[in-house]
PDB file of C-alpha atoms in Angstrom:
ATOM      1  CA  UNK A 439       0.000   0.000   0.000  1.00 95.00           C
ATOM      2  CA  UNK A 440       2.846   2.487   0.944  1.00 95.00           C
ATOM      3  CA  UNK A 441       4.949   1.335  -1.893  1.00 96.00           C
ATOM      4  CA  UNK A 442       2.116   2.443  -4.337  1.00 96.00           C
ATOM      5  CA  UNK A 443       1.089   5.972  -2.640  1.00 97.00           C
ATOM      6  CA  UNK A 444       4.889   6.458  -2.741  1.00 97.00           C
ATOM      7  CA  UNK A 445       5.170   6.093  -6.269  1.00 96.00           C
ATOM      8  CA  UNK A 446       1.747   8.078  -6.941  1.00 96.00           C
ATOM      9  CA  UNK A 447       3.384  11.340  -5.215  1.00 96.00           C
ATOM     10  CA  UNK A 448       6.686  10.775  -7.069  1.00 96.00           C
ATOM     11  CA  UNK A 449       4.664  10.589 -10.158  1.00 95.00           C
ATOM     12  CA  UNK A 450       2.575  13.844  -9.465  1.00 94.00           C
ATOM     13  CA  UNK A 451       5.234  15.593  -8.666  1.00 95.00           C
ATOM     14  CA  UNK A 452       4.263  16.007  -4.506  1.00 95.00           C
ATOM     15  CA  UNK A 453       6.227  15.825  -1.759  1.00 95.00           C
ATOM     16  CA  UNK A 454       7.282  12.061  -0.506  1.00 97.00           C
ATOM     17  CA  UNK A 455       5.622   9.867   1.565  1.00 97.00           C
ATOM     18  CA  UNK A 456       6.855  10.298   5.335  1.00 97.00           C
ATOM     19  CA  UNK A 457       6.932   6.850   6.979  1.00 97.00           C
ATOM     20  CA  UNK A 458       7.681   4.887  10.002  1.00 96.00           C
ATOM     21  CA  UNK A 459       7.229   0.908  11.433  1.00 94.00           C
ATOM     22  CA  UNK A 460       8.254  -1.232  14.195  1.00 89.00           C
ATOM     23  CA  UNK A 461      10.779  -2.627  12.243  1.00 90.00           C
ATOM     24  CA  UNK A 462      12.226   0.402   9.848  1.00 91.00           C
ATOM     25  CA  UNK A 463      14.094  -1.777   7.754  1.00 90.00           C
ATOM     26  CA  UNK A 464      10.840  -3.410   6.229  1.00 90.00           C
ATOM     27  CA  UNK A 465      10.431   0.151   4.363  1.00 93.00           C
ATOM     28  CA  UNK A 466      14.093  -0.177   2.333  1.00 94.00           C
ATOM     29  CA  UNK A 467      11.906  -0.760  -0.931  1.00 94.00           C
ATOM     30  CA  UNK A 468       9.884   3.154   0.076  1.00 95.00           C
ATOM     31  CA  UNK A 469      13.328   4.535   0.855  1.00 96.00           C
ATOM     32  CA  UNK A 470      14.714   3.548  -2.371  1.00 96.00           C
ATOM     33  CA  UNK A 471      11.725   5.098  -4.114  1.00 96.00           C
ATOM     34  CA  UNK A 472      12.242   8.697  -2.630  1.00 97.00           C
ATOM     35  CA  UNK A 473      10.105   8.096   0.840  1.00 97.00           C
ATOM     36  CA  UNK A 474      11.810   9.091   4.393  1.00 97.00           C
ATOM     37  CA  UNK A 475      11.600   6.817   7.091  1.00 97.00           C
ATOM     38  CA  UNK A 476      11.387   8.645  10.665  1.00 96.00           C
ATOM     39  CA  UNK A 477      12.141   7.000  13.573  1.00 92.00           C
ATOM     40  CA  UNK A 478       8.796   7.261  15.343  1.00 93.00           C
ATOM     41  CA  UNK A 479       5.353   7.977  14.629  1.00 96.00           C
ATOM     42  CA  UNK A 480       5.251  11.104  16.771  1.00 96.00           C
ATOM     43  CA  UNK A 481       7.487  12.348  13.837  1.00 96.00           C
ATOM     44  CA  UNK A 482       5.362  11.002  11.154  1.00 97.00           C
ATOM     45  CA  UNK A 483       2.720  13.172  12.339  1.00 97.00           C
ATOM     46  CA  UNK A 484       4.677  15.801  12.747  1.00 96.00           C
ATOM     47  CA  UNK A 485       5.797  16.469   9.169  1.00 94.00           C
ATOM     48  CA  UNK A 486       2.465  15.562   7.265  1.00 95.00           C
ATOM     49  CA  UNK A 487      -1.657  16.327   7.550  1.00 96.00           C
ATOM     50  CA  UNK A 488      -2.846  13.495   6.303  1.00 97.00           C
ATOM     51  CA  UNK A 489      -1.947  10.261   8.206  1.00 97.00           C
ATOM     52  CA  UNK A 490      -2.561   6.841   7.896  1.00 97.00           C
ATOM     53  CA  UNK A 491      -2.049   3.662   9.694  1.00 97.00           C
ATOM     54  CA  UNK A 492      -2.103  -0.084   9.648  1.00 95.00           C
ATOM     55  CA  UNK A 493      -1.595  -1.986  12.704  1.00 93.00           C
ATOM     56  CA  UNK A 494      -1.978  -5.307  14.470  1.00 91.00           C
ATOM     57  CA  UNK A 495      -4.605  -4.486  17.131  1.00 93.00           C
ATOM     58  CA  UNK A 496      -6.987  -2.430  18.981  1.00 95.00           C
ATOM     59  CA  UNK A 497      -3.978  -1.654  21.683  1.00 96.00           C
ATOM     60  CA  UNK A 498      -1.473  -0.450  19.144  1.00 96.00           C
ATOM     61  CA  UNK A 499      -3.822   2.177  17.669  1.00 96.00           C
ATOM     62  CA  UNK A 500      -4.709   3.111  20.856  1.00 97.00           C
ATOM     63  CA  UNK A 501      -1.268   3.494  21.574  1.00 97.00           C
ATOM     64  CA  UNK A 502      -0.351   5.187  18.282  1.00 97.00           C
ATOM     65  CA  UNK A 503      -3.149   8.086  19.265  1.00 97.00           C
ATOM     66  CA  UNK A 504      -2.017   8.854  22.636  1.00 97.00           C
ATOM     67  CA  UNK A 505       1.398   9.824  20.918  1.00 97.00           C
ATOM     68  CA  UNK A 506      -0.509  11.995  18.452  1.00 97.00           C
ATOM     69  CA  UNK A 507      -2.014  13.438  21.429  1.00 96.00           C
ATOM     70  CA  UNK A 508       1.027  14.251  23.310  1.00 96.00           C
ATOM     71  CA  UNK A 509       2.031  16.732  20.338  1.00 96.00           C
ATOM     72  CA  UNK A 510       1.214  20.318  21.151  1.00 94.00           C
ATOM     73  CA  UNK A 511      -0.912  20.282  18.291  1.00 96.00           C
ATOM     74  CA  UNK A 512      -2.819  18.107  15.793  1.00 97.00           C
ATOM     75  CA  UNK A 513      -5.320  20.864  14.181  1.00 97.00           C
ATOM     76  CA  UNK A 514      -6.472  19.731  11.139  1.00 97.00           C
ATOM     77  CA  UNK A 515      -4.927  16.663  10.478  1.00 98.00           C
ATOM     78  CA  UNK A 516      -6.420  13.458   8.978  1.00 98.00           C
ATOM     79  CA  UNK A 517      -5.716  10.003  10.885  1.00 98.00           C
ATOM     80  CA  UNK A 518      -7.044   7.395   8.652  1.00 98.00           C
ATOM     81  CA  UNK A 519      -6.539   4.011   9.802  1.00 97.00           C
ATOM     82  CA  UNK A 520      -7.237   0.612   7.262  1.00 97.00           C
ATOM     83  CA  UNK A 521      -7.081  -1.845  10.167  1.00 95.00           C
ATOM     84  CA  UNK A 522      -9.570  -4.428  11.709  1.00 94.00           C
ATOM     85  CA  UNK A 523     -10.229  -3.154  14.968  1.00 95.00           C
ATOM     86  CA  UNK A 524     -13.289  -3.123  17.458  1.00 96.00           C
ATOM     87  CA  UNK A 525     -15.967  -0.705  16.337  1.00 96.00           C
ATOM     88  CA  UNK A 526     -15.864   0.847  20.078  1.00 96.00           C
ATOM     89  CA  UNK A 527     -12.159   2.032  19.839  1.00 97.00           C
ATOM     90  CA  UNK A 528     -12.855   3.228  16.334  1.00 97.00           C
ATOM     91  CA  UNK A 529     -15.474   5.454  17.949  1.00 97.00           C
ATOM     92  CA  UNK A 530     -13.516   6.408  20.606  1.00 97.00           C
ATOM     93  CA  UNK A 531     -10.361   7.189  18.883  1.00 98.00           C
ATOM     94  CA  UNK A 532     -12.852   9.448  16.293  1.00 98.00           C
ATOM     95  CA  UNK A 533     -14.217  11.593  19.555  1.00 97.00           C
ATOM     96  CA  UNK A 534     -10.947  12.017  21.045  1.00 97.00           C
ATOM     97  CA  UNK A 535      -9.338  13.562  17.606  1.00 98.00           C
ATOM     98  CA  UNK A 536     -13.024  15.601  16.745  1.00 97.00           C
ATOM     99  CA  UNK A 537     -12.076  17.404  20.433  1.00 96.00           C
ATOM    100  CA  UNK A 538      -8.053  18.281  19.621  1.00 97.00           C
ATOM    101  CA  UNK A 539      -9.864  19.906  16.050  1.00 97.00           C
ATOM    102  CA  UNK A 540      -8.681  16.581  14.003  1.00 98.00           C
ATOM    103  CA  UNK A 541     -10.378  14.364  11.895  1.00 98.00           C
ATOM    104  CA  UNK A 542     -10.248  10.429  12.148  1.00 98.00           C
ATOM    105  CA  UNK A 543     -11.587   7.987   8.861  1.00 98.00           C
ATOM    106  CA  UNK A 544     -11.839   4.452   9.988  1.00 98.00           C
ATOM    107  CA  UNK A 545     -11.469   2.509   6.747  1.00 98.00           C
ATOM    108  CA  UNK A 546     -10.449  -1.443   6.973  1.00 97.00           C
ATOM    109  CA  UNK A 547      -9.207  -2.653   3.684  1.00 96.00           C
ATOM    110  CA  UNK A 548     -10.037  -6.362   2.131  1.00 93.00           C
ATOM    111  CA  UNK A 549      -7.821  -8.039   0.226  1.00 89.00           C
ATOM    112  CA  UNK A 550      -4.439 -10.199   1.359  1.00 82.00           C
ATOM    113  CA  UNK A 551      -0.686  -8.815   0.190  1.00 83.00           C
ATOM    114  CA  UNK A 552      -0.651  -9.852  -3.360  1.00 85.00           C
ATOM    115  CA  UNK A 553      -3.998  -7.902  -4.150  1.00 90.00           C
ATOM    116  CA  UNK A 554      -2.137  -4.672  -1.819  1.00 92.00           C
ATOM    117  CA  UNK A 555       0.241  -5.105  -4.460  1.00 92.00           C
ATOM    118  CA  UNK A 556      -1.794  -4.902  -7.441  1.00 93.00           C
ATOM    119  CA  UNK A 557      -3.632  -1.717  -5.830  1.00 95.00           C
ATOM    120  CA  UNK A 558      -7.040  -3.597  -6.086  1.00 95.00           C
ATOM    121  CA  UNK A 559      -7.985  -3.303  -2.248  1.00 96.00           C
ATOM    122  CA  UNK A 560     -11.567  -2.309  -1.270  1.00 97.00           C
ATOM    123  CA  UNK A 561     -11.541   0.352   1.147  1.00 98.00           C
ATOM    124  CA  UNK A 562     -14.526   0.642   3.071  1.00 97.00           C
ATOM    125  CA  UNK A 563     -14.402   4.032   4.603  1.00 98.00           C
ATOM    126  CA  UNK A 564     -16.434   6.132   7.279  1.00 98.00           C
ATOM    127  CA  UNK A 565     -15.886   9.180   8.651  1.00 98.00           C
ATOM    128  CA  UNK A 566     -16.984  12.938   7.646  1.00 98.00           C
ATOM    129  CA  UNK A 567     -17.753  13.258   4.241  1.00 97.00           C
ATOM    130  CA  UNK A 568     -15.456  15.962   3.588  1.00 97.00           C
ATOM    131  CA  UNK A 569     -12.036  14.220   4.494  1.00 97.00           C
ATOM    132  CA  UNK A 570     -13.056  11.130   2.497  1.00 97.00           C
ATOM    133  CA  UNK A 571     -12.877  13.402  -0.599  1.00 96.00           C
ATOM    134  CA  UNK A 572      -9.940  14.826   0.841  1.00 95.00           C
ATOM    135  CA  UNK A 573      -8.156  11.678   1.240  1.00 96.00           C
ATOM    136  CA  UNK A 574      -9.937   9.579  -1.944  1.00 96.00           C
ATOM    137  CA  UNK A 575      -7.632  10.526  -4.714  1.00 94.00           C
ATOM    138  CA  UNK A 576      -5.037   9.016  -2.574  1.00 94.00           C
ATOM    139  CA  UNK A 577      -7.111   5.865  -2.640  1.00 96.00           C
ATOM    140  CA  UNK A 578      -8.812   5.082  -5.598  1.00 93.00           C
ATOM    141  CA  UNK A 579      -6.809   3.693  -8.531  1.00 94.00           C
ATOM    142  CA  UNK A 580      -3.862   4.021  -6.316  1.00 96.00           C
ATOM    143  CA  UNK A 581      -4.113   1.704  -3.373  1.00 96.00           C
ATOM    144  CA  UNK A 582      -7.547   0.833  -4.390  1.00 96.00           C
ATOM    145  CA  UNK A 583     -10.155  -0.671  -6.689  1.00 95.00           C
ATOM    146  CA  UNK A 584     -12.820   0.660  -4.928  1.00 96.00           C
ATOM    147  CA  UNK A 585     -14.111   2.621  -1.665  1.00 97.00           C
ATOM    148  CA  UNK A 586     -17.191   1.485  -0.408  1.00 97.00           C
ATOM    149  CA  UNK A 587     -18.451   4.686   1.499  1.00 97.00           C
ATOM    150  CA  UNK A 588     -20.167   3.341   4.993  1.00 97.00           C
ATOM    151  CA  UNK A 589     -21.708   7.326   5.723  1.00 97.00           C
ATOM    152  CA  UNK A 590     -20.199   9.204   8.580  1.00 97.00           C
ATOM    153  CA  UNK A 591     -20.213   6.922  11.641  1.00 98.00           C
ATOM    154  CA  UNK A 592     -16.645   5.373  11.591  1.00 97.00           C
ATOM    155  CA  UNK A 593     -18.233   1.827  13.706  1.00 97.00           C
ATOM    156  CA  UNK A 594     -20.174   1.250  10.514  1.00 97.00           C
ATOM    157  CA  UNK A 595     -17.203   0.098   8.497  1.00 97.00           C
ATOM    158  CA  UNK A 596     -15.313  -1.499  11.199  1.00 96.00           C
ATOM    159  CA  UNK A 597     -18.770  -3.617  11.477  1.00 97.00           C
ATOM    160  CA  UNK A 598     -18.550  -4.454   7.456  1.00 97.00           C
ATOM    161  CA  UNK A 599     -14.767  -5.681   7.208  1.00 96.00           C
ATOM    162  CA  UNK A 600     -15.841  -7.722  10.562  1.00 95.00           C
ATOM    163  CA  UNK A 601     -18.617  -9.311   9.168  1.00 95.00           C
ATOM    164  CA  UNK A 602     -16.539  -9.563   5.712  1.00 94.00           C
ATOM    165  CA  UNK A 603     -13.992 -11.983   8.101  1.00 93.00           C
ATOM    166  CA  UNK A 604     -16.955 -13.837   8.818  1.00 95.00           C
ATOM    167  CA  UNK A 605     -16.813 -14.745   5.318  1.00 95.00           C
ATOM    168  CA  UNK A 606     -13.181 -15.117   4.862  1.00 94.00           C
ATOM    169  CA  UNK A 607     -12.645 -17.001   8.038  1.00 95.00           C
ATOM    170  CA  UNK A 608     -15.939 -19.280   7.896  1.00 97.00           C
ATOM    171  CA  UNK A 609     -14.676 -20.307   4.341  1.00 97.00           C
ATOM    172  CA  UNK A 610     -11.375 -21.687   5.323  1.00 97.00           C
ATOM    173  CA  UNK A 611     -13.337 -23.428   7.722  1.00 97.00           C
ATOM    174  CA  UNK A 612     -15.432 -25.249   5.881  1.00 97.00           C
ATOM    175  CA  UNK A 613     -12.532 -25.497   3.261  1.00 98.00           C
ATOM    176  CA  UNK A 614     -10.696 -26.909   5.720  1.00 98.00           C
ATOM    177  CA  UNK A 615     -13.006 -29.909   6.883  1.00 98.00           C
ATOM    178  CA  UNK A 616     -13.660 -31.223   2.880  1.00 98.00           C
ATOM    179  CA  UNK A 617     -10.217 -31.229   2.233  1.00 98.00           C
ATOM    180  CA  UNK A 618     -10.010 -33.351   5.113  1.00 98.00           C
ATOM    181  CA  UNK A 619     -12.947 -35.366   4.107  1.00 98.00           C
ATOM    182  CA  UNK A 620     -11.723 -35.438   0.780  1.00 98.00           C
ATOM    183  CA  UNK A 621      -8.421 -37.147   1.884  1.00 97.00           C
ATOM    184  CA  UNK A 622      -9.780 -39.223   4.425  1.00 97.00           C
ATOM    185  CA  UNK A 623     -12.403 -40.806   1.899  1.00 98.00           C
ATOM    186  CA  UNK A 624      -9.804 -41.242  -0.970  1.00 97.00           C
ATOM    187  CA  UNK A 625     -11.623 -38.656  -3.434  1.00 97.00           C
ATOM    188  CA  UNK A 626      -7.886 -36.268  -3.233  1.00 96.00           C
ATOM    189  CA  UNK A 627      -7.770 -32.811  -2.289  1.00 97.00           C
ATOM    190  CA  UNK A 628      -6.249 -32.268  -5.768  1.00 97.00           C
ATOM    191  CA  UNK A 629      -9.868 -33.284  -7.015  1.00 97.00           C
ATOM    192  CA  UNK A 630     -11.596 -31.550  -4.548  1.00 97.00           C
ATOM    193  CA  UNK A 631      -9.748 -28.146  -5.276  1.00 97.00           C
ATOM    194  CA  UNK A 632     -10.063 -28.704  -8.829  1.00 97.00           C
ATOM    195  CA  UNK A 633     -13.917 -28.360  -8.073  1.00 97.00           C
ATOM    196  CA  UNK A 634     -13.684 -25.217  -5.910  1.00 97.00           C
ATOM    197  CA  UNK A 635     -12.294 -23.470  -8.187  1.00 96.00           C
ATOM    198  CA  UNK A 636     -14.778 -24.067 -11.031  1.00 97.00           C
ATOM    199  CA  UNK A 637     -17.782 -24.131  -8.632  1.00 97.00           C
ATOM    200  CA  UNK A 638     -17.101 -20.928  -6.826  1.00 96.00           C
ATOM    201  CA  UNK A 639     -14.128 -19.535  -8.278  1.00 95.00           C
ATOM    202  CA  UNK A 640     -10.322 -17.847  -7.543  1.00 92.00           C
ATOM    203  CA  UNK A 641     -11.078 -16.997  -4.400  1.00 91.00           C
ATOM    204  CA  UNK A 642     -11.840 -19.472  -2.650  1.00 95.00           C
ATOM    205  CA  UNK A 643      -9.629 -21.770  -4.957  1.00 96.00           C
ATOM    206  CA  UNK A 644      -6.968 -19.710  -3.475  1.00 94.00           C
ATOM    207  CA  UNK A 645      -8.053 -20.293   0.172  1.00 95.00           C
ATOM    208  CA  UNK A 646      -7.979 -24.268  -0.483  1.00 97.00           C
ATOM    209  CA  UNK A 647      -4.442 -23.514  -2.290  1.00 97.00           C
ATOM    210  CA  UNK A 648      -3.001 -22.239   1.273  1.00 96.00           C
ATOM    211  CA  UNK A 649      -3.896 -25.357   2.847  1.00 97.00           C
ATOM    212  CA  UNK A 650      -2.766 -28.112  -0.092  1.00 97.00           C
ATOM    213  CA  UNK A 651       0.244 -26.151  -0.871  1.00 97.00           C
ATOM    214  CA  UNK A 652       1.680 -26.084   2.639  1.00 97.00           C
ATOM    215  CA  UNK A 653       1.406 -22.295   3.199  1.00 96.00           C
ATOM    216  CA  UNK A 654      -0.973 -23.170   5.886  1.00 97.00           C
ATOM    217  CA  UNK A 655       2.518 -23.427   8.280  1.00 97.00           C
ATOM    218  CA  UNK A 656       4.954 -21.797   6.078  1.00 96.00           C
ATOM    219  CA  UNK A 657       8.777 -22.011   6.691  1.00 95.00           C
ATOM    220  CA  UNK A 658       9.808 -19.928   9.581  1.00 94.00           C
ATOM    221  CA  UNK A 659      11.702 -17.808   6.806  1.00 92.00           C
ATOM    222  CA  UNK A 660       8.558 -16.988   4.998  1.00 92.00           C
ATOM    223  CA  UNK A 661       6.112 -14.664   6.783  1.00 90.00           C
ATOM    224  CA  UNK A 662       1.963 -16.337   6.632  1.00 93.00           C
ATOM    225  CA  UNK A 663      -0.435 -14.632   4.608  1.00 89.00           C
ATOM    226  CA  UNK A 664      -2.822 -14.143   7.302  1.00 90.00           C
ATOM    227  CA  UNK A 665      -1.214 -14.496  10.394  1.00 94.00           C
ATOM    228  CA  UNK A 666      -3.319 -16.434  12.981  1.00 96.00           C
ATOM    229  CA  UNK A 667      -2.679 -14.009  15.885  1.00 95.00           C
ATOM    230  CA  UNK A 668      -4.419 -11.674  13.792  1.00 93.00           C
ATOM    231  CA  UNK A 669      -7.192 -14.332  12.816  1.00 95.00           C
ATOM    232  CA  UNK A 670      -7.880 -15.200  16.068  1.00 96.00           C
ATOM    233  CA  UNK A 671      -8.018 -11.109  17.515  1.00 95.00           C
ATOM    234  CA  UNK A 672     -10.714 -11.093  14.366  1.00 94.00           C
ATOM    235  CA  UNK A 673     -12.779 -13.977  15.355  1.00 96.00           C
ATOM    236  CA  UNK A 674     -12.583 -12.585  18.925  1.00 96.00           C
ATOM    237  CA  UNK A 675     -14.249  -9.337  17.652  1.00 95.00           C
ATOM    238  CA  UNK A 676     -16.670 -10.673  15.854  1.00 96.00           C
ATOM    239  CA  UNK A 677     -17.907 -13.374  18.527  1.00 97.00           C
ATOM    240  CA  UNK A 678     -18.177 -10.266  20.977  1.00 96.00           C
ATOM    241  CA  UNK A 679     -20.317  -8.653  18.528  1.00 96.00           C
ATOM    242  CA  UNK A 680     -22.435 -11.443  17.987  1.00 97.00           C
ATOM    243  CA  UNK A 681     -23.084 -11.789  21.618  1.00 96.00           C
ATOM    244  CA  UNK A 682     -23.774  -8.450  21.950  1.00 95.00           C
ATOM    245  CA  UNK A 683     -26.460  -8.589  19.984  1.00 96.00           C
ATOM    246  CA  UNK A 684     -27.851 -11.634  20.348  1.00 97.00           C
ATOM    247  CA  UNK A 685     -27.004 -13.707  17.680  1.00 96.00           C
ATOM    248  CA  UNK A 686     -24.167 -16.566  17.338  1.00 96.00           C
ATOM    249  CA  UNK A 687     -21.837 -17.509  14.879  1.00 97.00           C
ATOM    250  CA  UNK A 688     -21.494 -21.877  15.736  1.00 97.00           C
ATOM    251  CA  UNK A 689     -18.557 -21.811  12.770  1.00 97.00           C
ATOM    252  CA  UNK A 690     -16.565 -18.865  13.752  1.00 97.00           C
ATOM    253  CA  UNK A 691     -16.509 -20.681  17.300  1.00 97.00           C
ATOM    254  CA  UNK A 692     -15.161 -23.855  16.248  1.00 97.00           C
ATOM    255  CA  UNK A 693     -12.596 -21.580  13.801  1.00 97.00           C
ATOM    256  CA  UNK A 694     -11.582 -19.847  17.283  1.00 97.00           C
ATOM    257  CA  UNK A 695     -10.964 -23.081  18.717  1.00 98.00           C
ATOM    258  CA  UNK A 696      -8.936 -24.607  15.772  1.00 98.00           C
ATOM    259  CA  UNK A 697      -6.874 -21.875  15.791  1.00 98.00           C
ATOM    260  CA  UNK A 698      -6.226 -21.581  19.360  1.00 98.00           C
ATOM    261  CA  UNK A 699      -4.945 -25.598  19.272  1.00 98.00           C
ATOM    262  CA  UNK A 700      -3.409 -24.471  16.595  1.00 98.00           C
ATOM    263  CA  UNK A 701      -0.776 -21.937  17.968  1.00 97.00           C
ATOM    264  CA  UNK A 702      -0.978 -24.332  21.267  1.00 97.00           C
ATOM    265  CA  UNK A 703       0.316 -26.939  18.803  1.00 97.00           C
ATOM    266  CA  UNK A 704       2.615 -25.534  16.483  1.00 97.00           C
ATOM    267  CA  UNK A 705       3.151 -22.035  17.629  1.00 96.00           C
ATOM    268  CA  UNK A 706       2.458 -18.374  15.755  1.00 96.00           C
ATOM    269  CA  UNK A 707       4.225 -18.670  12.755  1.00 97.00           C
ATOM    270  CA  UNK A 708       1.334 -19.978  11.124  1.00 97.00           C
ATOM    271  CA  UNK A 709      -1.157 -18.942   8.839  1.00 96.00           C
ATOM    272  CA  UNK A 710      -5.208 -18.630   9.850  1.00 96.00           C
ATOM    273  CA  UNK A 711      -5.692 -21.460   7.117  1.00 97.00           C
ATOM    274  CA  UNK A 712      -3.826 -23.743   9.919  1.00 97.00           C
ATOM    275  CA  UNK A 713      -7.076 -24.440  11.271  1.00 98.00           C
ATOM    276  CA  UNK A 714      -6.670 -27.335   8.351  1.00 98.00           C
ATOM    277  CA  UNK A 715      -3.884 -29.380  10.544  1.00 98.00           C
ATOM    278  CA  UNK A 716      -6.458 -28.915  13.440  1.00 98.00           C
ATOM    279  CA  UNK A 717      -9.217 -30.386  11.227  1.00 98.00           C
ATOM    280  CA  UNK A 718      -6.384 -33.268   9.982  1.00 98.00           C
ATOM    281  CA  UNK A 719      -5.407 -33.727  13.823  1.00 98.00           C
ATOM    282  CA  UNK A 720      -8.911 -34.532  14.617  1.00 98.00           C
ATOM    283  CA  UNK A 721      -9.303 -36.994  11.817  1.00 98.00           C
ATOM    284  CA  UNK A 722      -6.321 -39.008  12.406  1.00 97.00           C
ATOM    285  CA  UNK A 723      -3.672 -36.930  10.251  1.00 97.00           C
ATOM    286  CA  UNK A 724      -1.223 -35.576  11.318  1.00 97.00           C
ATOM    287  CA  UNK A 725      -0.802 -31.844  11.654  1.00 98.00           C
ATOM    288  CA  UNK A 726       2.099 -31.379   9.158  1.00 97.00           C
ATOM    289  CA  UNK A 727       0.861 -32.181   5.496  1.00 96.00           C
ATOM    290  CA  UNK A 728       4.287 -33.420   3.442  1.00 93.00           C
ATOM    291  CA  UNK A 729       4.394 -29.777   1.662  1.00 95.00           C
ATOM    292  CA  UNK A 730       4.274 -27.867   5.048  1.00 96.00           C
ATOM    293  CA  UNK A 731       7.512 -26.466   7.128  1.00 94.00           C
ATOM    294  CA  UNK A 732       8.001 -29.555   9.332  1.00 91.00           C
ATOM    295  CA  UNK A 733       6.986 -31.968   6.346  1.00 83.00           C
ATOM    296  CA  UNK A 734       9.880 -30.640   4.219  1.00 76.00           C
TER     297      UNK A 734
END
């Protein structure tokens, strides 16, 4: 994503993209387009208006705004964060910039790295109408294929890439038990994938590749797609939600569980399709498939 605004402001002619991360070395491929890497994110907001973010979890963001705060002045900027949190913080964070006279557009992105890449993401944005426009030329046809506006209350799109995850996650789920079945009963899971994909398409083709391939536990030097620390915060959220309002979701329960065995099992460098050595566990398999890190 930063790769691509970077080269959109080098192309216009702008000023260059301003950027910081945990680990600053990641951002050697921004650096050698023109973009400065700062030490901290106090410094990021510091030389630029419009800011945005992508982090792990409700506590980093949380954390990232109480250093925004601690700057003697944040008048007019735009925060603009494309990560799954709880709807709750993302109101929260939203009040507390509205009363230091800055603007906050919560805007979760779907799509995994590869589609990033290509600059086909779906934004789905919320906030005040103005600094969407503001920010959307940044967005569309840069990082993005499209921007699904969710009106001005920032929960509302927090609440859509949630319930997208339902999706996402409840697929490799049930992805995840036929390939299983599909072993166990001697049909193959080349077979069975072979179907997916002409059934119901790429997508969840690519889901079923994740598991067959190995990718599902990846070697340690390779980081997962979808990491399953970041599955599991997702299925958390969603679960709370559900309860909250008096509905349940039975398959995003059993996902939790998979994936907590999983990272009991095999640890966290493993990707949210690992539920699938949960599901092989459970039907006599072993964990490790013979394309996977410890079947290498």
């Amino acid at each position: 994503m930063a790769l691509r605004l970077q080269n959109r402001l080098k192309s216009t002619g702008a000023p260059p993209l301003v950027y910081s991360n945990r680990t600053l070395k990641r951002g050697e491929a921004l650096k050698a387009e023109g973009a400065i890497p700062v030490d901290d994110f106090r410094a990021v907001v510091e030389s630029t208006d419009v800011i945005f973010t992508m982090i792990s979890d409700d506590a980093v963001l949380n954390d990232l705004v109480e250093q925004a705060l601690s700057l003697e002045s944040i008048q007019g900027k735009l925060f603009m964060d494309t990560s799954t949190v709880h709807p709750s913080t993302c109101s929260a964070v939203a009040k507390v910039f509205q009363g230091k006279g800055a603007y906050f557009i919560a805007s979760p992105v779907f799509g995994a790295s590869p589609v990033a890449a290509a600059g086909k993401l779906i934004f789905a944005m919320a906030g005040p109408q103005d600094q969407i426009s503001r920010v959307s030329p940044y967005i569309q046809g840069v990082m993005g294929r499209q921007i699904i506006n969710m009106g001005a209350d920032v929960q509302k799109s927090s609440l859509l890439k949630i319930s997208g995850n339902i999706f996402v996650i409840g697929f490799q789920e049930l992805i995840a038990e036929a390939q299983v079945f599909a072993e166990k009963t001697g049909l193959g899971t080349g077979r069975m994938e072979e179907f997916l994909g002409g059934m119901f398409g790429p997508v969840l083709e690519s889901y079923s590749k994740r598991m067959t391939s190995g990718a599902y536990a990846p070697p340690l030097d390779t980081p997962p797609g979808f990491a399953i620390s970041l599955a599991s915060k997702d299925i958390r959220h969603a679960l709370a939600i559900a309860e909250e309002s008096g509905c349940q979701l039975p398959t995003l329960a059993t996902a939790l569980n998979r994936t907590t065995m999983a990272r009991e099992y095999a640890g966290e460098w493993l990707d949210s399709s690992s539920v699938y050595g949960i599901a092989r566990i459970e039907a006599g398999l072993p964990f490790w498939s013979e394309k996977s890190r410890q079947g290498n």
